[in-house]
Amino acid sequence: MTGGGNTTEITYFILLGFSDFPRILAVLFAVFLLIYILTLTWNLGLIILIRMDSHLHTPMYFFPSNLSFIDVCYVTSTAPKMLSNFFQEQQTITFVGCAVQYFVFSTMGLSESCLMTTMAYDRYTAICNPLLYSSVMSPTLCIQMVLGSYLAALSASISELCALFQLHFCGLNVIDHFFCDMPQLLVLSCTDTLFVNLLTAILTMIFGIINAFIIVISYGFIVMSIMKITSANGRSKAFNTCASHLTAVSLFYTSGIFVYLSSSSGGSSSFDRFASVFYTVVIPMLNPLIYSLRNKEIKDALKRLQKKRWYC
């Protein structure tokens, strides 16, 4: 901390993390480390598999490979710092480090929200306009949609970061969480946070509510198209095409809404912190499983890869 006049400017924060569970710290560390390793392994494995197998060079797998990349960055923005703090007496993070962590976390989270919407449009086109799918979902359009997702999220996160640097922090510097999140930071600010709160509300409206609304509308048309299919086998195939994405979207939005509604006041109970672990660490681990476990083409690609290794 640095002094200036009658106020003390905060230059670092103390992350309490899970320090209120001293008896099970070793267990929590082992569990979270395992989850982090599995998240990296499964997501990077899916990216490499899609990259190596030419049969998977389609929009249906181009988007999940980008989702895996986002999830790797997303979980890495919080997990390493959380794990390194488990056995440190002073669990500190500098103000700049805190801002960078939130910037990466926010960018990846908003990118995932946009990408989920993009994937909903992909599924809508595949089921509602199957004959035009190849021409509509061209490689150029797919790349543009993914880049658009990244750029929109990046622009929003930069605006949040600029607003965050306008705040001043003095007095209490303890964050009752395992990473730097906006609600907890706003509580510690000793300046007016009205503008930041308004900006956060607008971004939540754009990236949360509007994206979710587009996804719901897309699935409304998808359901109507599926109901028009006469054969049971056709309906089942169409449903399976959307099942993975619908599962991932449901997990992403329900957990996110729950966590941010419960922590909107800036507080963070033990339950909120464990719920945040599910939102920030567990879901990125589950996503590659959701998109690959029941996917025949992914399984076939794995078999082809194993045959290549066997012949080599």
C-alpha positions in Angstrom: 0.0 0.0 0.0 1.1 3.6 -0.7 0.1 6.6 1.3 -1.1 9.8 -0.2 -2.7 12.6 1.9 -5.2 11.1 4.2 -5.8 8.0 2.1 -3.8 4.8 1.5 -3.8 3.6 -2.0 -4.0 -0.1 -2.4 -1.4 -1.7 -4.7 -2.2 -5.3 -3.9 -5.1 -7.5 -2.8 -5.3 -10.5 -0.5 -7.2 -13.5 -2.0 -8.8 -15.5 0.8 -9.6 -18.4 -1.5 -10.4 -21.5 0.5 -8.3 -20.6 3.6 -11.4 -21.0 5.8 -11.1 -24.8 5.1 -7.7 -25.5 6.6 -8.4 -29.2 7.4 -9.2 -30.1 3.8 -6.8 -27.8 1.9 -4.6 -30.7 0.7 -7.7 -32.5 -0.6 -9.1 -29.4 -2.3 -5.7 -28.8 -3.9 -5.4 -32.4 -5.2 -9.0 -32.3 -6.6 -8.6 -28.9 -8.3 -5.2 -29.8 -9.7 -6.6 -33.0 -11.2 -9.6 -31.1 -12.7 -7.2 -28.5 -14.2 -4.9 -31.2 -15.7 -7.9 -33.1 -17.1 -9.3 -29.8 -18.5 -6.1 -29.1 -20.3 -5.6 -32.6 -21.5 -9.1 -33.2 -22.9 -9.5 -29.7 -24.5 -6.0 -29.7 -26.1 -6.6 -33.3 -27.2 -9.8 -32.4 -28.9 -8.1 -29.5 -30.7 -5.3 -31.7 -31.9 -7.6 -34.4 -33.0 -9.8 -32.0 -35.0 -6.7 -30.4 -36.5 -5.1 -33.7 -37.5 -8.2 -35.5 -39.0 -9.4 -34.0 -42.3 -12.8 -35.6 -41.9 -13.4 -33.2 -39.0 -12.6 -30.1 -41.0 -16.2 -28.9 -41.0 -18.1 -26.1 -39.2 -19.6 -28.6 -36.8 -16.1 -29.3 -35.4 -14.5 -26.0 -36.2 -16.6 -24.2 -33.6 -16.0 -26.8 -30.8 -12.2 -26.6 -31.4 -12.4 -22.9 -30.8 -14.6 -23.5 -27.8 -11.8 -25.8 -26.4 -9.2 -23.1 -27.0 -11.4 -20.6 -25.2 -11.9 -23.0 -22.3 -8.1 -23.6 -22.0 -7.5 -19.9 -21.7 -10.6 -19.4 -19.5 -9.5 -22.0 -16.9 -5.9 -20.9 -17.0 -6.8 -17.3 -16.1 -7.9 -18.5 -12.6 -6.8 -22.0 -11.8 -2.9 -21.6 -11.6 -3.2 -18.7 -9.3 -5.8 -20.5 -7.2 -3.6 -23.6 -6.9 -0.4 -21.6 -6.1 -2.2 -19.8 -3.3 -3.2 -23.0 -1.5 -0.1 -23.3 0.6 1.1 -19.7 0.7 0.8 -17.8 4.0 0.3 -14.5 2.2 -2.1 -15.1 -0.7 -1.6 -11.8 -2.5 -2.0 -10.5 -6.0 -1.0 -7.0 -7.3 -3.6 -4.6 -8.5 -2.2 -4.9 -12.1 -2.1 -8.7 -11.8 -5.7 -8.6 -10.6 -6.8 -6.4 -13.5 -5.0 -8.7 -16.0 -6.6 -11.8 -14.5 -10.1 -10.3 -14.7 -9.4 -9.0 -18.3 -8.5 -12.5 -19.5 -11.3 -14.2 -17.6 -13.8 -11.7 -18.9 -12.6 -11.8 -22.5 -12.8 -15.6 -22.6 -16.2 -15.8 -20.8 -17.7 -13.2 -23.2 -16.1 -15.0 -26.2 -17.7 -18.3 -25.1 -21.1 -16.6 -24.8 -20.8 -15.3 -28.4 -19.4 -18.6 -29.7 -22.4 -20.5 -28.1 -24.7 -18.1 -30.1 -22.7 -18.8 -33.3 -23.0 -22.5 -32.8 -26.7 -22.2 -32.3 -26.9 -20.5 -35.7 -24.8 -23.3 -37.2 -27.2 -25.9 -35.7 -30.2 -23.9 -37.0 -28.8 -23.8 -40.5 -27.9 -27.6 -40.5 -31.5 -28.6 -39.5 -33.7 -25.9 -40.9 -31.8 -25.4 -44.2 -29.9 -28.7 -44.7 -29.6 -28.3 -48.5 -28.1 -24.9 -48.2 -25.9 -25.7 -45.2 -22.6 -26.1 -47.2 -23.0 -22.9 -49.1 -24.3 -20.8 -46.2 -21.7 -22.1 -43.6 -18.7 -21.5 -45.8 -15.2 -21.6 -44.3 -14.9 -17.8 -44.7 -18.1 -17.2 -42.9 -17.1 -19.5 -40.0 -13.8 -17.8 -39.6 -15.5 -14.4 -39.7 -18.1 -15.5 -37.0 -15.4 -16.8 -34.7 -13.2 -13.7 -35.2 -16.3 -11.5 -34.6 -16.9 -13.4 -31.3 -13.3 -12.7 -30.1 -13.3 -9.1 -31.2 -16.7 -8.3 -29.6 -15.5 -9.9 -26.3 -12.2 -8.1 -26.5 -13.8 -4.7 -27.0 -16.1 -5.3 -24.1 -13.3 -6.4 -21.8 -11.1 -3.5 -22.7 -14.0 -1.1 -21.9 -14.4 -2.8 -18.5 -10.6 -2.7 -17.9 -10.5 1.0 -18.6 -13.4 1.6 -16.2 -11.6 -0.5 -13.6 -8.5 1.6 -13.8 -10.5 4.7 -13.1 -11.4 3.4 -9.7 -9.4 4.0 -6.6 -9.0 1.4 -3.8 -8.2 2.4 -0.3 -8.7 0.8 3.1 -9.7 -2.9 3.1 -7.9 -5.0 0.5 -9.2 -8.4 1.2 -11.1 -10.3 -1.6 -13.2 -13.1 -0.2 -12.8 -15.2 -3.3 -10.1 -17.3 -5.2 -9.8 -14.9 -8.1 -10.4 -11.2 -9.0 -14.0 -10.8 -10.1 -15.8 -7.5 -10.7 -18.5 -7.6 -8.0 -15.8 -8.2 -5.3 -13.6 -5.4 -6.6 -16.4 -2.9 -6.7 -17.1 -3.4 -3.1 -13.5 -2.5 -2.2 -13.5 0.7 -4.3 -13.6 4.0 -2.3 -14.8 5.9 -5.4 -18.2 6.1 -7.0 -18.9 2.8 -9.0 -22.1 4.0 -10.7 -20.5 4.1 -14.2 -18.8 0.7 -13.8 -22.1 -0.8 -12.6 -24.0 0.7 -15.5 -21.4 -0.6 -18.0 -21.5 -4.0 -16.5 -25.3 -4.0 -16.7 -25.2 -3.0 -20.4 -22.6 -5.7 -21.2 -24.6 -8.3 -19.3 -27.6 -7.3 -21.4 -25.7 -7.6 -24.7 -23.6 -10.7 -24.1 -25.9 -12.5 -21.7 -29.6 -11.8 -22.3 -29.5 -11.0 -26.0 -27.2 -13.9 -26.8 -29.4 -16.2 -24.7 -32.5 -14.8 -26.5 -31.0 -15.5 -29.9 -30.2 -19.1 -28.9 -33.7 -19.7 -27.6 -35.2 -18.3 -30.8 -32.9 -20.5 -32.9 -33.9 -23.6 -31.0 -37.6 -22.6 -31.3 -37.2 -22.9 -35.1 -35.1 -26.0 -34.7 -37.8 -27.7 -32.7 -40.5 -26.7 -35.2 -38.3 -28.2 -38.0 -37.7 -31.4 -36.1 -41.5 -31.8 -35.5 -42.1 -31.7 -39.2 -39.8 -34.7 -39.8 -42.0 -37.8 -40.3 -39.6 -40.6 -39.5 -38.6 -41.4 -35.9 -35.0 -42.1 -37.1 -34.8 -38.7 -38.7 -36.1 -36.9 -35.6 -33.6 -38.8 -33.4 -30.7 -37.9 -35.7 -31.7 -34.2 -35.8 -32.0 -34.1 -32.0 -28.6 -35.8 -31.5 -27.1 -33.1 -33.8 -28.2 -30.4 -31.2 -28.0 -32.4 -28.0 -24.3 -31.6 -27.2 -24.6 -27.9 -27.9 -27.9 -27.6 -25.9 -26.3 -29.4 -22.9 -23.2 -27.1 -23.0 -25.4 -24.0 -23.3 -27.6 -25.0 -20.4 -24.7 -25.7 -18.2 -22.9 -22.4 -19.2 -25.9 -20.1 -18.7 -27.6 -21.7 -15.7 -24.4 -21.9 -13.6 -23.3 -18.4 -14.7 -26.7 -16.8 -13.9 -26.7 -18.5 -10.5 -23.2 -17.5 -9.6 -23.5 -13.8 -10.6 -27.0 -13.4 -9.0 -25.7 -14.8 -5.7 -22.5 -12.6 -5.8 -23.9 -9.4 -7.3 -23.8 -7.7 -3.9 -20.0 -8.4 -3.8 -20.2 -10.9 -1.0 -18.9 -14.4 -1.4 -20.0 -17.3 0.8 -18.3 -20.6 0.9 -21.1 -22.1 -1.2 -20.7 -19.2 -3.8 -17.0 -20.0 -4.1 -17.5 -23.7 -4.7 -20.2 -22.8 -7.2 -17.7 -20.5 -8.9 -15.3 -23.4 -9.2 -18.0 -25.3 -11.1 -18.5 -22.4 -13.4 -14.9 -21.5 -14.0 -13.1 -24.9 -13.8 -15.5 -27.8 -14.0 -17.5 -26.7 -17.0 -14.4 -26.2 -19.2 -13.5 -29.8 -18.3 -16.9 -31.1 -19.2 -17.3 -29.4 -22.6 -14.9 -31.6 -24.6 -16.6 -34.7 -23.1 -20.1 -33.3 -24.0 -19.0 -32.8 -27.6 -17.2 -36.1 -28.0 -18.5 -38.9 -25.8 -21.6 -39.7 -28.0 -20.2 -38.4 -31.2 -19.6 -41.2 -33.8 -17.3 -39.1 -36.0 -15.0 -38.2 -33.1 -14.8 -41.9 -32.2 -14.1 -42.8 -35.8 -11.3 -40.1 -35.9 -9.8 -41.6 -32.7 -9.8 -45.1 -34.3 -8.1 -43.7 -37.5 -5.5 -42.0 -35.3 -4.8 -45.2 -33.4 -4.4 -47.1 -36.7 -1.9 -44.5 -38.0 0.1 -44.8 -34.8 0.0 -48.6 -35.1 1.3 -48.6 -38.7 4.0 -46.1 -37.7 
